[in-house]
Short mmCIF file of C-alpha atoms and ligand atoms in Angstrom, two decimals:
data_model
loop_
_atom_site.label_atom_id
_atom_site.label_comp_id
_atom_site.label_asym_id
_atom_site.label_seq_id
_atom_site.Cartn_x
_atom_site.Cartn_y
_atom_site.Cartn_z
CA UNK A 1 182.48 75.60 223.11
CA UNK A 2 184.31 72.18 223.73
CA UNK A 3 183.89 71.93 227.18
CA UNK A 4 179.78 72.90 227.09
CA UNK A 5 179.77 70.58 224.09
CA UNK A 6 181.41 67.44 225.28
CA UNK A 7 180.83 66.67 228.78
CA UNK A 8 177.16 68.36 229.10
CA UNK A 9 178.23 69.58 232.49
CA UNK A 10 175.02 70.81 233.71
CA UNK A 11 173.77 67.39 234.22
CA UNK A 12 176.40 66.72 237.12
CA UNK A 13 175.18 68.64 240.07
CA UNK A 14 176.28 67.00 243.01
CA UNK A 15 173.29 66.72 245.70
CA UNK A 16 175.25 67.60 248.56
CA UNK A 17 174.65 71.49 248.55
CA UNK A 18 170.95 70.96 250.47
CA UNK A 19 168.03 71.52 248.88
CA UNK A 20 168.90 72.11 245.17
CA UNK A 21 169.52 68.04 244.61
CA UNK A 22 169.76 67.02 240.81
CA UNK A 23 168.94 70.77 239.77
CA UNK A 24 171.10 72.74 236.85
CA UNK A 25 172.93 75.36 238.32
CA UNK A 26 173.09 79.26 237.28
CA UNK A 27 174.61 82.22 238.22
CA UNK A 28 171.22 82.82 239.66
CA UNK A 29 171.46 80.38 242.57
CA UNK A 30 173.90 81.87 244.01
CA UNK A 31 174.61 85.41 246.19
CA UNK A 32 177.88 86.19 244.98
CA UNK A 33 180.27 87.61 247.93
CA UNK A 34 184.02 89.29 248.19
CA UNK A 35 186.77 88.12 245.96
CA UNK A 36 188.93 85.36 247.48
CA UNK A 37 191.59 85.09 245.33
CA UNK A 38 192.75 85.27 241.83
CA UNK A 39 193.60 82.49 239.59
CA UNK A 40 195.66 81.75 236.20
CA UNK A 41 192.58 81.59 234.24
CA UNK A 42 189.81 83.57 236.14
CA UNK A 43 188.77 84.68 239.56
CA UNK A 44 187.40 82.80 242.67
CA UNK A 45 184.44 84.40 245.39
CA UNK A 46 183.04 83.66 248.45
CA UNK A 47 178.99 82.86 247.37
CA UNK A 48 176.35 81.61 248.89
CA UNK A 49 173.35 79.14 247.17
CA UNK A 50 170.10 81.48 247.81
CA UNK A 51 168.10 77.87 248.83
CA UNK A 52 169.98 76.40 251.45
CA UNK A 53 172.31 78.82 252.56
CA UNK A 54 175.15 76.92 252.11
CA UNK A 55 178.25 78.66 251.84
CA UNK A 56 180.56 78.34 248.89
CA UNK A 57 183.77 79.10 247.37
CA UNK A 58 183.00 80.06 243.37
CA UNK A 59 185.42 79.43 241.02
CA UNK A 60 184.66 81.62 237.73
CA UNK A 61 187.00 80.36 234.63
CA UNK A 62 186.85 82.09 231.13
CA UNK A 63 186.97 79.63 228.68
CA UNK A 64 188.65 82.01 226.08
CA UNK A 65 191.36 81.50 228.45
CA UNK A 66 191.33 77.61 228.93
CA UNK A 67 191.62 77.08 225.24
CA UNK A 68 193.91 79.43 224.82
CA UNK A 69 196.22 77.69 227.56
CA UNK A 70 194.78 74.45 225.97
CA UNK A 71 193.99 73.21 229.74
CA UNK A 72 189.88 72.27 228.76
CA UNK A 73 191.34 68.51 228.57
CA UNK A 74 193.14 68.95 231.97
CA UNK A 75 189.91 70.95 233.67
CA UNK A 76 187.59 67.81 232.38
CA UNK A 77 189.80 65.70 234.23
CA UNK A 78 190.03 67.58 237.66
CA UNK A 79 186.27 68.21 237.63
CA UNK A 80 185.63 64.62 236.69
CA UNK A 81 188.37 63.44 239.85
CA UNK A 82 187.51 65.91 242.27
CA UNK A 83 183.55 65.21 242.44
CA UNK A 84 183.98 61.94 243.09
CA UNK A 85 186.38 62.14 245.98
CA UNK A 86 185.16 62.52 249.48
CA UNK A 87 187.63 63.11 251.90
CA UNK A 88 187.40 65.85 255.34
CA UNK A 89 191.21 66.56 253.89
CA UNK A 90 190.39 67.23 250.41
CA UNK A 91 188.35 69.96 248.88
CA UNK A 92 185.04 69.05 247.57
CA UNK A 93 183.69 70.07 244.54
CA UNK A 94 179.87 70.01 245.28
CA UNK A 95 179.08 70.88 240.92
CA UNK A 96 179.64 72.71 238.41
CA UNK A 97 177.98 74.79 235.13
CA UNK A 98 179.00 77.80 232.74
CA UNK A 99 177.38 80.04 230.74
CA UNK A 100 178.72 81.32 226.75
CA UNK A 101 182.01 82.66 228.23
CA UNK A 102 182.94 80.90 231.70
CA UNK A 103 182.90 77.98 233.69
CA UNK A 104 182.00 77.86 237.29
CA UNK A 105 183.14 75.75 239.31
CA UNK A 106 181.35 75.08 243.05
CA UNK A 107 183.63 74.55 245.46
CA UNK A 108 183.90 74.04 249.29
CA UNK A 109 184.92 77.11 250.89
CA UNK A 110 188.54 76.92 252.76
CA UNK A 111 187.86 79.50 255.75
CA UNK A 112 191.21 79.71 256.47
CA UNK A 113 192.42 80.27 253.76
CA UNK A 114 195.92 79.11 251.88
CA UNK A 115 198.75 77.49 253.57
CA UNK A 116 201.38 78.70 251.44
CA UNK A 117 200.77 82.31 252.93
CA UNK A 118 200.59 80.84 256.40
CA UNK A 119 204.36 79.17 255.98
CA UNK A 120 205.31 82.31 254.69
CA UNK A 121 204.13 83.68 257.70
CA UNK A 122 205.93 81.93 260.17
CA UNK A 123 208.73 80.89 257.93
CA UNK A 124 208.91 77.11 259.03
CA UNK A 125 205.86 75.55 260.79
CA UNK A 126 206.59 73.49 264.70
CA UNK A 127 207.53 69.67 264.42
CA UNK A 128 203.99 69.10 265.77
CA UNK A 129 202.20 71.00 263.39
CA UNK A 130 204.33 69.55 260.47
CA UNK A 131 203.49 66.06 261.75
CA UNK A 132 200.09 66.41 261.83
CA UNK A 133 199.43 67.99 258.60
CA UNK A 134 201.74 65.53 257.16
CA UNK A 135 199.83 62.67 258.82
CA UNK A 136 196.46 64.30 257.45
CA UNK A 137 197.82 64.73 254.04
CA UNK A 138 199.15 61.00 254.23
CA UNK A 139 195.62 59.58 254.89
CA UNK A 140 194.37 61.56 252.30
CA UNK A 141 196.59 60.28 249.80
CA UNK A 142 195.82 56.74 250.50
CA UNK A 143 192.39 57.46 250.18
CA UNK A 144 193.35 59.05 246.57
CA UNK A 145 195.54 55.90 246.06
CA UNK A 146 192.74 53.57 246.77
CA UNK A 147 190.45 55.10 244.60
CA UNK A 148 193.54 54.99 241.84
CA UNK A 149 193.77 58.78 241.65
CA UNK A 150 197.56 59.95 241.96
CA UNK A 151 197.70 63.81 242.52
CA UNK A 152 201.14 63.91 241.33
CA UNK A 153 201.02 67.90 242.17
CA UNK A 154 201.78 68.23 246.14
CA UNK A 155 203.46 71.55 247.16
CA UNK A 156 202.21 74.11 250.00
CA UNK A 157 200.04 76.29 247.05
CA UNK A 158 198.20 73.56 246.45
CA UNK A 159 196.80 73.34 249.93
CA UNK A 160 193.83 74.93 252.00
CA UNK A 161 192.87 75.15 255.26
CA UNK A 162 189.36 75.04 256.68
CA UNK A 163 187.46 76.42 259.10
CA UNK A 164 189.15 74.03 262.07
CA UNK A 165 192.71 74.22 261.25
CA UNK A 166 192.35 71.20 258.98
CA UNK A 167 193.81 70.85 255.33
CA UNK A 168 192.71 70.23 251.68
CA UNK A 169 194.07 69.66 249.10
CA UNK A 170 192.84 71.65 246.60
CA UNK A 171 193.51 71.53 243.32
CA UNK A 172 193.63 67.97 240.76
CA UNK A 173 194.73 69.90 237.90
CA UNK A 174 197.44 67.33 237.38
CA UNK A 175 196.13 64.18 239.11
CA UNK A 176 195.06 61.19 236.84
CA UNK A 177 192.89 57.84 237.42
CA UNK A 178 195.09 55.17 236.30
CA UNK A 179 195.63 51.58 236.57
CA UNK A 180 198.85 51.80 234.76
CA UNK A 181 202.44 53.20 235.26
CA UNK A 182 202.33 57.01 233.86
CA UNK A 183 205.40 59.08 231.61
CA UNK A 184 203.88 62.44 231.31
CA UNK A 185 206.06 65.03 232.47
CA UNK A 186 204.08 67.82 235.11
CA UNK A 187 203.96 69.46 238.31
CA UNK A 188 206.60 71.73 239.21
CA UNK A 189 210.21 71.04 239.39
CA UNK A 190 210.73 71.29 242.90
CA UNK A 191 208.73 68.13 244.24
CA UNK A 192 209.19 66.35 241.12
CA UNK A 193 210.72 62.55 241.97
CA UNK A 194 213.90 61.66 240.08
CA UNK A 195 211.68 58.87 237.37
CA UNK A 196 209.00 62.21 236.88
CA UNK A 197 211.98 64.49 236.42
CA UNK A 198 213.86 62.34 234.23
CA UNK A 199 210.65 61.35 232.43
CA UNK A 200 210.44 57.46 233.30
CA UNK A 201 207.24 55.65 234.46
CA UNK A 202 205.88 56.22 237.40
CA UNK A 203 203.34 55.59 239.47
CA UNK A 204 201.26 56.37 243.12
CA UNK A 205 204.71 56.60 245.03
CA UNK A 206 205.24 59.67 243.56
CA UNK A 207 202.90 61.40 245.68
CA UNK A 208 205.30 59.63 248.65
CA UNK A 209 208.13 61.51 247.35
CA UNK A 210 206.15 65.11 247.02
CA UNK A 211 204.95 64.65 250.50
CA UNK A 212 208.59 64.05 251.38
CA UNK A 213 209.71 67.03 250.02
CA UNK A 214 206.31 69.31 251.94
CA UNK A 215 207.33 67.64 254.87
CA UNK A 216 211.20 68.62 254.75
CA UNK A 217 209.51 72.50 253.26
CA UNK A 218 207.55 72.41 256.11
CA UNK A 219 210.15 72.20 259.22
CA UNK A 220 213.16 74.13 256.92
CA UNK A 221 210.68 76.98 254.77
CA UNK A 222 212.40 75.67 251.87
CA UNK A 223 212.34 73.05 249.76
CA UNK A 224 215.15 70.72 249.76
CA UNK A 225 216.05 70.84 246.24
CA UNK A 226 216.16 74.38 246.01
CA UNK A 227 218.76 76.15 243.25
CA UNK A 228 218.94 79.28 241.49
CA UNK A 229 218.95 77.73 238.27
CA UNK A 230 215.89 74.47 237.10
CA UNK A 231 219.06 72.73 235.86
CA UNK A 232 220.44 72.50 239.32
CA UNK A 233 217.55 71.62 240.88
CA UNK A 234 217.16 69.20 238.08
CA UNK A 235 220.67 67.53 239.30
CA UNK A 236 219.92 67.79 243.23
CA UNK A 237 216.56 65.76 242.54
CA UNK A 238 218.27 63.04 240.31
CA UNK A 239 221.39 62.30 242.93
CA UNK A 240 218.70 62.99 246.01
CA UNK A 241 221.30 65.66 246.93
CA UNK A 242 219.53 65.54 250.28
CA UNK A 243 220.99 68.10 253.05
CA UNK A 244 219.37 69.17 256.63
CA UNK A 245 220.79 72.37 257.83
CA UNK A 246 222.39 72.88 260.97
CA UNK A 247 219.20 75.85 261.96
CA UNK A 248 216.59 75.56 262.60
CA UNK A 249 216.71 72.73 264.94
CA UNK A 250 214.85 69.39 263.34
CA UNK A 251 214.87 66.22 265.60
CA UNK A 252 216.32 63.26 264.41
CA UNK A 253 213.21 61.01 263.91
CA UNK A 254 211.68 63.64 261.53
CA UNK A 255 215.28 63.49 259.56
CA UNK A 256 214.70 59.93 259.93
CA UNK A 257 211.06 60.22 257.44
CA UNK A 258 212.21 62.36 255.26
CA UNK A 259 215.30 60.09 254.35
CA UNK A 260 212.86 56.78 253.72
CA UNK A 261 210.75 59.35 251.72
CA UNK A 262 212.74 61.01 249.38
CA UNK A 263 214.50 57.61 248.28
CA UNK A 264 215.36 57.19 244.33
CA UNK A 265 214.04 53.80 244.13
CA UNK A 266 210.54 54.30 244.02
CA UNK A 267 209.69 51.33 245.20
CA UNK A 268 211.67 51.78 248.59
CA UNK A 269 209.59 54.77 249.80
CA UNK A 270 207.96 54.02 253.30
CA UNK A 271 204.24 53.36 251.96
CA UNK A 272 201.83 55.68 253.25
CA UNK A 273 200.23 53.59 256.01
CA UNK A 274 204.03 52.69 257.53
CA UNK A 275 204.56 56.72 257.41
CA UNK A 276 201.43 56.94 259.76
CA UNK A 277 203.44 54.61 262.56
CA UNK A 278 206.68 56.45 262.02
CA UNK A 279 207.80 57.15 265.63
CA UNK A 280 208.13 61.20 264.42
CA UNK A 281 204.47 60.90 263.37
CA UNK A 282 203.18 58.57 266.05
CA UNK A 283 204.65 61.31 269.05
CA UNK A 284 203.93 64.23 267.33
CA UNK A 285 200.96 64.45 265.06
CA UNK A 286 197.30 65.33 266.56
CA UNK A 287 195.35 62.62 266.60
CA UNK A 288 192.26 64.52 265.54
CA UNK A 289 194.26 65.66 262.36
CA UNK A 290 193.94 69.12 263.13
CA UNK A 291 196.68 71.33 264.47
CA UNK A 292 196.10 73.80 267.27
CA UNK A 293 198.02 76.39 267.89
P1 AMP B 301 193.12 79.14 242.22
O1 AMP B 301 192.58 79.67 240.93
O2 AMP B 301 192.60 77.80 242.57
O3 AMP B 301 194.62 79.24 242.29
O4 AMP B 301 192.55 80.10 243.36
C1 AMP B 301 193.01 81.42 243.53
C2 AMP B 301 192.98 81.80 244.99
O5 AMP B 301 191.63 81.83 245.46
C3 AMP B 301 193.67 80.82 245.91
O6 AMP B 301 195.03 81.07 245.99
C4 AMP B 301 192.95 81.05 247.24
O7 AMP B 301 193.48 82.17 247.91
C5 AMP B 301 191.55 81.37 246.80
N1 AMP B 301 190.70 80.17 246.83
C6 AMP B 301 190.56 79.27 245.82
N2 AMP B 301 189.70 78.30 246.16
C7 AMP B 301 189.28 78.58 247.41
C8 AMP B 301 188.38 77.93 248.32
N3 AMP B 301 187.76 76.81 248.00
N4 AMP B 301 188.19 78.49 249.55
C9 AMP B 301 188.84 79.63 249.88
N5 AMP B 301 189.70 80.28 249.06
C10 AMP B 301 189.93 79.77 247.84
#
């Protein structure tokens, strides 16, 4: 199988689950626990590694189905990006191994589940709350951007919350480690910048732009791009057709970010560290990055 054959995964065990440092990973090691959700290409489960104790979210791929989809090259790549990172707001990925027919993937465990269910909840989240997840999600990102790793995949499914309240982003599939400016196409329409969309170079500002468009999701429910029809939303994104509704009620400073974020010129986006002393962010965010209700 390519992936087995290529990358020798089994060697890579991170040492940060205690107590099983450097070892190769089976199903063995772990107690496998209820389902936590379902996946395009297999199923993920709460588990826990029978040494330490330490709790984990399992993520079980069939690789019939990854080369089917022909995503093996795109699973290397988030496996190889997400180990390396170390961030409290994004997801670690302690290892990983796989047997003849899957891959498994060991991953922190969100507690708390996803936020996309949470906004769909309470339809739109509180200017506070928005702030401060955007302000988490901002640090994280220049973390990422430091490291050269753009996510270029933003958008409320992508995100987890943990145990406290706090986020993670969760999923690398279409992030890349680059030095250079980019022109693949991906993601999904709706946070897409205009030079993504319209297939031009691009490079870590993106990310500005999708956080833009979660932070605008976040206080309206919807995204701001939204159409019936991809070739609408297509149009919106390239003119920045950029509207705030009259309900519900959004204060001017937050209007204020999400017009020096979701700017066409890539290179005019408020950089991530200016977003972080944006009045909006500066009065309403929790400084411990975690929201409480
Ligand atoms: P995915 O295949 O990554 O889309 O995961 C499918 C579903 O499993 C997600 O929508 C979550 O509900 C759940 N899930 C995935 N990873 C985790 C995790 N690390 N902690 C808790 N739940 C998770």
């Amino acid at each position: 199988m390519a992936i087995a054959a290529e990358t020798q995964p089994q060697e890579k065990a991170s040492s940060d689950v205690p107590a099983v440092e450097k070892k190769r990973w089976t199903l063995n090691d772990f107690d496998i626990g209820k389902p936590l959700g379902r996946g395009k290409f297999g199923h993920v489960y709460l588990a826990r590694e029978k040494r330490s104790n330490h709790i984990v979210a399992l993520k079980v791929l069939f690789k019939s189905q990854l080369q089917q989809s022909q995503v093996e090259h795109q699973l290397r790549r988030e496996v190889e990006i997400q180990s390396h990172l170390r961030h409290p707001n994004i997801l670690r990925l302690y290892g990983y191994f796989y047997d003849q027919k899957r891959v498994y993937l060991i991953l922190e465990y969100a507690a708390k589940g996803e936020l996309y269910k949470e906004l769909q909840k309470c339809k739109y989240f509180s200017e506070r709350r928005a702030a401060t997840y955007v302000a988490s999600l901002a640090r994280a990102l220049i973390y990422c951007h430091g490291k050269h790793v753009i996510h270029r995949d933003i958008k409320p499914e992508n995100l987890l919350v943990g145990a406290q309240g706090e986020l993670k982003i969760a999923d690398f599939g279409w992030s890349v480690h680059t030095f250079n400016r980019r022109r693949t196409m991906c993601g999904t329409l709706d946070y897409l910048p205009p030079e993504m969309v319209e297939s031009v170079e691009h490079d870590a500002s993106v990310d500005i732009w999708s956080l833009g468009v979660l932070c605008y999701e976040f206080l309206y429910g919807v995204p701001p791009f939204e159409a019936k029809e991809h070739s609408d939303t297509y149009r919106r994104i390239v003119q920045v057709d950029l509207k705030f509704p009259p309900k519900p009620i959004v204060s001017s400073t937050a209007k204020d970010l999400i017009s020096q974020m979701l700017v066409k010129d890539s290179s005019q986006r408020l950089p991530l560290h200016k977003l972080l002393e944006h009045p909006w962010i500066v009065q309403n965010a929790d400084p411990s990055g975690v929201y409480r209700a």
